[in-house]
Short mmCIF file of C-alpha atoms in Angstrom, two decimals:
data_model
loop_
_atom_site.label_atom_id
_atom_site.label_comp_id
_atom_site.label_asym_id
_atom_site.label_seq_id
_atom_site.Cartn_x
_atom_site.Cartn_y
_atom_site.Cartn_z
CA UNK D 113 0.00 0.00 0.00
CA UNK D 114 1.12 3.56 -0.67
CA UNK D 115 2.49 5.35 2.38
CA UNK D 116 1.37 8.83 3.39
CA UNK D 117 4.90 10.09 2.71
CA UNK D 118 4.77 8.75 -0.86
CA UNK D 119 1.32 10.25 -1.34
CA UNK D 120 2.56 13.65 -0.16
CA UNK D 121 5.55 13.54 -2.51
CA UNK D 122 4.06 12.04 -5.67
CA UNK D 123 0.27 12.15 -5.34
CA UNK D 124 -2.25 9.35 -4.91
CA UNK D 125 -3.08 6.31 -7.02
CA UNK D 126 -6.52 5.51 -8.39
CA UNK D 127 -8.26 2.32 -7.28
CA UNK D 128 -8.11 0.60 -10.65
CA UNK D 129 -8.76 -3.09 -11.28
CA UNK D 130 -7.40 -5.41 -13.97
CA UNK D 131 -10.66 -4.99 -15.89
CA UNK D 132 -9.87 -1.27 -16.13
CA UNK D 133 -6.50 -2.06 -17.70
CA UNK D 134 -8.21 -4.43 -20.13
CA UNK D 135 -10.60 -1.65 -21.13
CA UNK D 136 -7.72 0.80 -21.59
CA UNK D 137 -5.86 -1.66 -23.84
CA UNK D 138 -8.84 -3.10 -25.69
CA UNK D 139 -7.72 -3.31 -29.32
CA UNK D 140 -4.05 -2.61 -28.53
CA UNK D 141 -1.83 -4.70 -30.82
CA UNK D 142 1.10 -4.99 -28.42
CA UNK D 143 1.89 -7.49 -25.68
CA UNK D 144 0.84 -6.85 -22.10
CA UNK D 145 -0.02 -8.61 -18.88
CA UNK D 146 -0.64 -7.85 -15.21
CA UNK D 147 2.04 -8.33 -12.57
CA UNK D 148 2.42 -7.63 -8.86
CA UNK D 149 -0.17 -8.29 -6.20
CA UNK D 150 -3.06 -8.42 -8.65
CA UNK D 151 -1.37 -11.36 -10.39
CA UNK D 152 -1.09 -13.24 -7.09
CA UNK D 153 -4.76 -12.60 -6.44
CA UNK D 154 -5.74 -13.85 -9.89
CA UNK D 155 -4.23 -17.28 -9.28
CA UNK D 156 -5.34 -17.47 -5.64
CA UNK D 157 -8.91 -16.49 -6.45
CA UNK D 158 -8.96 -13.67 -3.90
CA UNK D 159 -8.80 -9.89 -3.84
CA UNK D 160 -6.84 -7.60 -1.54
CA UNK D 161 -6.22 -3.84 -1.50
CA UNK D 162 -3.28 -2.81 -3.67
CA UNK D 163 -1.36 0.43 -3.88
CA UNK D 164 -1.35 0.44 -7.67
CA UNK D 165 -2.00 -1.70 -10.73
CA UNK D 166 1.07 -3.00 -12.58
CA UNK D 167 0.74 -3.40 -16.34
CA UNK D 168 3.78 -5.13 -17.84
CA UNK D 169 4.93 -4.63 -21.43
CA UNK D 170 8.11 -5.55 -23.32
CA UNK D 171 10.48 -2.60 -23.12
CA UNK D 172 10.86 -2.63 -26.90
CA UNK D 173 7.14 -1.91 -27.31
CA UNK D 174 7.10 1.43 -25.47
CA UNK D 175 6.76 3.33 -28.77
CA UNK D 176 3.80 1.16 -29.69
CA UNK D 177 2.11 1.88 -26.37
CA UNK D 178 2.77 5.61 -26.66
CA UNK D 179 1.20 5.61 -30.11
CA UNK D 180 -1.83 3.75 -28.79
CA UNK D 181 -2.32 6.20 -25.93
CA UNK D 182 -2.18 8.96 -28.51
CA UNK D 183 -1.36 11.88 -26.26
CA UNK D 184 -4.45 11.30 -24.14
CA UNK D 185 -2.32 10.39 -21.13
CA UNK D 186 0.69 11.87 -19.40
CA UNK D 187 3.65 9.48 -19.17
CA UNK D 188 6.30 9.90 -16.49
CA UNK D 189 9.56 7.93 -16.24
CA UNK D 190 10.27 6.45 -12.81
CA UNK D 191 13.99 6.02 -12.10
CA UNK D 192 16.28 5.96 -9.08
CA UNK D 193 13.60 7.33 -6.75
CA UNK D 194 12.63 10.18 -9.08
CA UNK D 195 10.03 10.78 -11.79
CA UNK D 196 10.35 12.84 -14.97
CA UNK D 197 7.76 13.60 -17.67
CA UNK D 198 8.09 11.78 -20.98
CA UNK D 199 6.76 14.50 -23.25
CA UNK D 200 5.07 13.77 -26.60
CA UNK D 201 8.05 15.09 -28.60
CA UNK D 202 10.62 13.15 -26.54
CA UNK D 203 12.28 10.06 -27.96
CA UNK D 204 12.05 6.67 -26.25
CA UNK D 205 15.55 7.14 -24.82
CA UNK D 206 14.74 7.01 -21.12
CA UNK D 207 16.76 8.20 -18.13
CA UNK D 208 19.27 5.63 -16.89
CA UNK D 209 17.64 3.22 -14.47
CA UNK D 210 14.08 3.70 -15.75
CA UNK D 211 12.15 0.51 -15.04
CA UNK D 212 8.60 1.81 -15.27
CA UNK D 213 6.40 4.53 -16.67
CA UNK D 214 3.55 6.07 -14.67
CA UNK D 215 0.32 7.09 -16.38
CA UNK D 216 -2.16 9.79 -15.45
CA UNK D 217 -4.64 11.85 -17.41
CA UNK D 218 -3.44 15.26 -16.16
CA UNK D 219 -1.71 16.99 -13.28
CA UNK D 220 -5.12 17.40 -11.66
CA UNK D 221 -5.82 13.67 -11.50
CA UNK D 222 -4.44 10.66 -9.69
CA UNK D 223 -1.89 8.27 -11.09
CA UNK D 224 -3.78 5.50 -12.88
CA UNK D 225 -1.32 2.81 -13.93
CA UNK D 226 2.28 1.81 -13.45
CA UNK D 227 3.65 0.30 -16.67
CA UNK D 228 6.64 -1.95 -15.97
CA UNK D 229 9.16 -2.15 -18.82
CA UNK D 230 10.20 -5.77 -19.15
CA UNK D 231 13.17 -7.30 -21.03
CA UNK D 232 10.82 -9.93 -22.46
CA UNK D 233 9.46 -9.87 -26.00
CA UNK D 234 6.27 -11.16 -27.58
CA UNK D 235 7.49 -14.77 -27.49
CA UNK D 236 10.03 -15.14 -24.67
CA UNK D 237 9.80 -14.12 -21.02
CA UNK D 238 13.08 -12.95 -19.45
CA UNK D 239 13.75 -12.43 -15.76
CA UNK D 240 14.52 -8.75 -15.27
CA UNK D 241 17.18 -9.48 -12.65
CA UNK D 242 18.93 -12.15 -14.73
CA UNK D 243 17.96 -12.08 -18.41
CA UNK D 244 19.66 -15.44 -18.95
CA UNK D 245 16.65 -16.95 -17.12
CA UNK D 246 13.92 -17.41 -19.73
CA UNK D 247 10.81 -19.39 -20.58
CA UNK D 248 8.26 -19.23 -23.39
CA UNK D 249 6.01 -16.25 -22.69
CA UNK D 250 2.86 -18.37 -22.95
CA UNK D 251 4.21 -20.59 -20.15
CA UNK D 252 5.10 -17.58 -17.96
CA UNK D 253 1.54 -16.26 -17.96
CA UNK D 254 -1.86 -17.53 -16.91
CA UNK D 255 -5.17 -16.22 -18.26
CA UNK D 256 -8.18 -15.37 -16.12
CA UNK D 257 -11.34 -13.81 -17.58
CA UNK D 258 -9.52 -12.86 -20.76
CA UNK D 259 -6.65 -11.10 -18.93
CA UNK D 260 -3.12 -12.49 -18.73
CA UNK D 261 -1.21 -12.45 -15.45
CA UNK D 262 2.36 -13.35 -14.46
CA UNK D 263 2.69 -16.73 -12.73
CA UNK D 264 2.86 -16.47 -8.94
CA UNK D 265 6.44 -17.77 -8.77
CA UNK D 266 7.52 -14.98 -11.12
CA UNK D 267 5.80 -12.32 -9.01
CA UNK D 268 7.39 -13.77 -5.86
CA UNK D 269 10.86 -13.84 -7.44
CA UNK D 270 10.61 -10.06 -7.85
CA UNK D 271 8.92 -9.46 -4.49
CA UNK D 272 11.57 -11.43 -2.60
CA UNK D 273 14.16 -8.71 -3.16
CA UNK D 274 12.02 -6.14 -1.37
CA UNK D 275 10.38 -8.15 1.36
CA UNK D 276 10.65 -11.35 3.35
CA UNK D 277 7.29 -11.29 5.12
CA UNK D 278 5.45 -14.58 5.40
CA UNK D 279 2.10 -13.10 4.39
CA UNK D 280 3.11 -12.58 0.76
CA UNK D 281 4.54 -16.07 0.39
CA UNK D 282 1.77 -17.83 2.32
CA UNK D 283 -0.91 -16.26 0.13
CA UNK D 284 0.69 -17.78 -2.96
CA UNK D 285 2.07 -21.08 -1.67
CA UNK D 286 -1.10 -23.12 -2.40
CA UNK D 287 -0.74 -22.13 -6.07
CA UNK D 288 2.85 -23.39 -6.33
CA UNK D 289 3.52 -26.99 -7.26
CA UNK D 290 6.88 -28.66 -6.60
CA UNK D 291 8.40 -27.43 -9.87
CA UNK D 292 7.27 -23.85 -9.23
CA UNK D 293 8.69 -23.92 -5.69
CA UNK D 294 12.01 -25.29 -6.95
CA UNK D 295 12.15 -22.62 -9.67
CA UNK D 296 11.50 -19.88 -7.11
CA UNK D 297 14.09 -21.26 -4.69
CA UNK D 298 16.73 -20.96 -7.42
CA UNK D 299 15.83 -17.32 -8.09
CA UNK D 300 16.17 -16.02 -4.52
CA UNK D 301 19.24 -15.90 -2.24
CA UNK D 302 20.15 -19.09 -0.38
CA UNK D 303 19.80 -17.30 2.97
CA UNK D 304 16.42 -15.73 2.20
CA UNK D 305 13.74 -16.27 4.84
CA UNK D 306 11.47 -17.93 2.28
CA UNK D 307 13.87 -20.79 1.50
CA UNK D 308 12.96 -22.86 4.55
CA UNK D 309 9.23 -22.46 3.91
CA UNK D 310 9.62 -23.51 0.28
CA UNK D 311 11.37 -26.68 1.40
CA UNK D 312 8.75 -27.42 4.07
CA UNK D 313 5.91 -27.01 1.55
#
């Protein structure tokens, strides 16, 4: 969830749902899926409050997305704890360290979507923290109600770097078979708090 300090600095986030992202991108010819907490919920069959909605696209398709949005949205680059507007006349050369783009309709509105820029392409998923780790994109995603989501082990592999709380792992564990748990265990540090729980499960 967004902290009050973050809200004071950057502004608030709208309470969007995956169906809102699907409506935004209805007819879009590029590749996209949902990551983060919403992806965990999709496989677990539940719903929890989330600070934002993460849309994931291949980094190489940013121009395609910008064309689709057609100047109707403001795009801001998020990098190294800062944000900077990506103006309509700017090229797709982003500030060093940019991993996502934030979308809002205007300065008077809330942030609507965080678009994560992924090293994957339309056919192959690549782990952002080690691009040598790959799998066919169709195998890295699961579809629910016409919307594609990242597999829970992929979401957890990213989340593990920022947190070690049991709640996040426990919510997803029932969705992980032995192969998924083994894959996740290889992606996180050997001394991570989740390792023991993955073995126990």
